[in-house]
Short mmCIF file of C-alpha atoms in Angstrom, two decimals:
data_model
loop_
_atom_site.label_atom_id
_atom_site.label_comp_id
_atom_site.label_asym_id
_atom_site.label_seq_id
_atom_site.Cartn_x
_atom_site.Cartn_y
_atom_site.Cartn_z
CA UNK A 21 0.00 0.24 -0.10
CA UNK A 22 2.85 2.46 0.93
CA UNK A 23 4.40 2.14 -2.69
CA UNK A 24 1.06 2.80 -4.49
CA UNK A 25 0.72 5.64 -2.31
CA UNK A 26 4.23 6.52 -3.27
CA UNK A 27 3.54 6.09 -7.04
CA UNK A 28 0.27 8.90 -6.80
CA UNK A 29 2.32 10.86 -5.19
CA UNK A 30 5.51 10.62 -7.87
CA UNK A 31 2.07 11.13 -10.61
CA UNK A 32 1.00 14.03 -8.97
CA UNK A 33 4.71 15.62 -9.19
CA UNK A 34 4.68 14.64 -12.02
CA UNK A 35 1.56 16.40 -13.54
CA UNK A 36 2.41 19.13 -11.40
CA UNK A 37 5.73 20.14 -12.96
CA UNK A 38 4.38 19.90 -16.40
CA UNK A 39 1.77 22.29 -15.66
CA UNK A 40 -1.18 19.87 -15.80
CA UNK A 41 -2.60 19.66 -12.80
CA UNK A 42 -6.22 20.78 -11.24
CA UNK A 43 -7.65 21.17 -14.94
CA UNK A 44 -11.09 19.29 -15.12
CA UNK A 45 -10.53 18.88 -18.72
CA UNK A 46 -6.70 16.92 -18.25
CA UNK A 47 -8.82 13.84 -16.65
CA UNK A 48 -7.92 12.72 -20.50
CA UNK A 49 -9.98 9.70 -21.64
CA UNK A 50 -8.67 8.85 -25.44
CA UNK A 51 -12.21 9.05 -27.94
CA UNK A 52 -10.98 5.82 -30.04
CA UNK A 53 -12.82 3.66 -32.77
CA UNK A 54 -13.69 0.44 -31.62
CA UNK A 55 -11.39 -2.05 -33.01
CA UNK A 56 -12.29 -5.21 -33.45
CA UNK A 57 -12.58 -8.29 -30.92
CA UNK A 58 -10.08 -10.22 -32.27
CA UNK A 59 -7.36 -7.35 -32.27
CA UNK A 60 -4.55 -9.17 -30.14
CA UNK A 61 -1.81 -7.76 -27.75
CA UNK A 62 1.57 -9.94 -27.87
CA UNK A 63 5.05 -8.87 -26.76
CA UNK A 64 7.11 -8.66 -29.72
CA UNK A 65 10.20 -7.04 -30.67
CA UNK A 66 9.66 -6.55 -34.80
CA UNK A 67 8.18 -3.22 -36.10
CA UNK A 68 8.28 -1.85 -32.68
CA UNK A 69 10.50 1.55 -31.60
CA UNK A 70 13.18 0.97 -29.10
CA UNK A 71 12.29 2.22 -26.53
CA UNK A 72 15.50 2.86 -24.80
CA UNK A 73 16.69 6.62 -23.79
CA UNK A 74 16.24 9.63 -21.83
CA UNK A 75 12.82 11.33 -21.75
CA UNK A 76 11.72 14.78 -20.92
CA UNK A 77 7.98 15.60 -20.13
CA UNK A 78 7.47 18.29 -22.66
CA UNK A 79 7.18 22.01 -20.35
CA UNK A 80 8.52 20.05 -17.08
CA UNK A 81 10.91 19.42 -15.19
CA UNK A 82 10.38 15.27 -14.74
CA UNK A 83 12.82 12.99 -16.00
CA UNK A 84 12.26 9.52 -16.95
CA UNK A 85 14.63 6.92 -18.11
CA UNK A 86 14.23 3.47 -19.95
CA UNK A 87 16.92 0.80 -20.09
CA UNK A 88 16.70 -2.21 -22.36
CA UNK A 89 17.19 -5.51 -20.23
CA UNK A 90 16.04 -8.18 -22.97
CA UNK A 91 14.83 -8.45 -26.09
CA UNK A 92 11.00 -7.04 -25.22
CA UNK A 93 11.40 -5.67 -21.29
CA UNK A 94 13.00 -2.71 -20.22
CA UNK A 95 13.45 -0.85 -16.64
CA UNK A 96 11.76 2.62 -16.54
CA UNK A 97 13.20 5.09 -13.93
CA UNK A 98 11.69 8.59 -12.81
CA UNK A 99 12.78 11.50 -11.20
CA UNK A 100 11.36 14.22 -9.73
CA UNK A 101 13.21 17.81 -8.31
CA UNK A 102 11.69 16.34 -5.18
CA UNK A 103 11.37 12.30 -4.70
CA UNK A 104 14.09 9.70 -4.67
CA UNK A 105 13.79 7.44 -7.76
CA UNK A 106 11.23 5.28 -8.61
CA UNK A 107 11.97 1.97 -10.90
CA UNK A 108 9.50 -0.13 -12.42
CA UNK A 109 9.48 -2.96 -14.79
CA UNK A 110 7.70 -2.47 -18.62
CA UNK A 111 7.81 -4.52 -21.60
CA UNK A 112 6.64 -3.92 -24.86
CA UNK A 113 3.08 -4.33 -26.70
CA UNK A 114 2.03 -4.34 -29.82
CA UNK A 115 -1.19 -4.52 -31.42
CA UNK A 116 -2.27 -4.52 -34.92
CA UNK A 117 -5.30 -1.49 -35.02
CA UNK A 118 -6.35 -1.06 -38.90
CA UNK A 119 -3.61 -2.70 -40.66
CA UNK A 120 -1.12 -1.20 -38.99
CA UNK A 121 0.83 -1.91 -35.72
CA UNK A 122 0.82 0.27 -32.78
CA UNK A 123 3.46 -0.12 -30.36
CA UNK A 124 3.16 0.67 -26.76
CA UNK A 125 5.82 0.42 -23.61
CA UNK A 126 3.66 -0.42 -20.82
CA UNK A 127 4.78 0.80 -17.34
CA UNK A 128 3.85 -1.40 -14.27
CA UNK A 129 1.08 0.55 -12.38
CA UNK A 130 2.10 3.90 -13.70
CA UNK A 131 1.05 4.38 -17.55
CA UNK A 132 2.03 4.05 -21.08
CA UNK A 133 4.67 5.02 -23.40
CA UNK A 134 4.34 5.26 -27.20
CA UNK A 135 5.20 6.81 -30.73
CA UNK A 136 3.37 9.89 -31.52
CA UNK A 137 2.97 12.10 -34.97
CA UNK A 138 4.09 15.30 -33.60
CA UNK A 139 1.36 18.08 -34.04
CA UNK A 140 -1.30 15.23 -34.47
CA UNK A 141 -4.65 16.16 -32.10
CA UNK A 142 -5.34 14.32 -29.23
CA UNK A 143 -9.28 13.77 -28.85
CA UNK A 144 -10.31 13.84 -25.14
CA UNK A 145 -13.43 12.95 -24.23
CA UNK A 146 -14.60 14.18 -20.40
CA UNK A 147 -17.50 14.64 -18.44
CA UNK A 148 -19.97 14.28 -21.30
CA UNK A 149 -17.75 17.13 -23.64
CA UNK A 150 -15.55 17.28 -26.31
CA UNK A 151 -11.68 18.40 -25.92
CA UNK A 152 -8.68 18.32 -28.22
CA UNK A 153 -5.07 18.36 -27.25
CA UNK A 154 -2.30 19.27 -29.41
CA UNK A 155 0.72 17.69 -28.79
CA UNK A 156 4.21 18.56 -30.40
CA UNK A 157 6.54 15.59 -29.17
CA UNK A 158 7.36 12.80 -30.93
CA UNK A 159 6.01 10.57 -27.99
CA UNK A 160 3.29 10.51 -25.36
CA UNK A 161 2.66 9.54 -21.73
CA UNK A 162 -0.69 7.89 -20.79
CA UNK A 163 -0.82 7.62 -17.02
CA UNK A 164 -2.46 5.18 -15.93
CA UNK A 165 -6.06 5.58 -15.03
CA UNK A 166 -7.00 4.62 -11.87
CA UNK A 167 -9.70 6.90 -11.28
CA UNK A 168 -10.49 10.06 -13.71
CA UNK A 169 -9.88 12.60 -10.65
CA UNK A 170 -8.13 11.97 -6.93
CA UNK A 171 -7.37 13.94 -4.24
CA UNK A 172 -8.16 17.13 -6.90
CA UNK A 173 -5.47 15.98 -9.37
CA UNK A 174 -6.20 15.06 -12.76
CA UNK A 175 -4.79 11.97 -15.04
CA UNK A 176 -3.73 12.60 -18.42
CA UNK A 177 -1.78 12.39 -21.63
CA UNK A 178 1.40 14.53 -21.62
CA UNK A 179 4.05 14.72 -24.58
CA UNK A 180 7.63 13.35 -24.34
CA UNK A 181 10.64 14.52 -25.83
CA UNK A 182 13.11 11.71 -26.08
CA UNK A 183 16.90 12.64 -25.67
#
C-alpha cells in the first residue's frame, strides 16, 4: 500500500511540473474508434521502436530513463526534483489496429509510453464534453487511469521529448 501511495504522489508531482494539475479537462480519456474483438496484444521486438533512452515531460522538469534489459523488457526510472527515483519494470506491447502496428511501452502500475505523430491532435472526452489537445512531441505518456480524478489531481496524457 505504501508503494501505491508513493507512486500516486510521484504521478501528481510529474503533473504539477508539467503544468497539468487541477484542470478538469486534463482528466483525459482518448476518444478512439472501436477496434475489432480479435485485436490481439502480444509482446514483440519486431516492428516496434527501441524505447530505451532519456525522456523529458513537455514543459516540465521530470525526467524518465528507460533501459532495455531483454529484447522486449525494460526498466523505467522516473526522477523528479523532490522525490527519490522510482524504478518499475516495463514491457513492449504490440497491437494490430486497422492494418497498422501500434506499439506501446507498458510501465507496471504507472502508464504507457507510445510513439506519436508530432503535431497531431489528441481527442479528449470528459464529463460528456469533447476537448482537443495538440501534442508537439514524438512520444506521449499516458498515465494509468485508476480513477478519473483523485485527490484533486487529474490524470492524463503528456508529450515526451526523447533525448
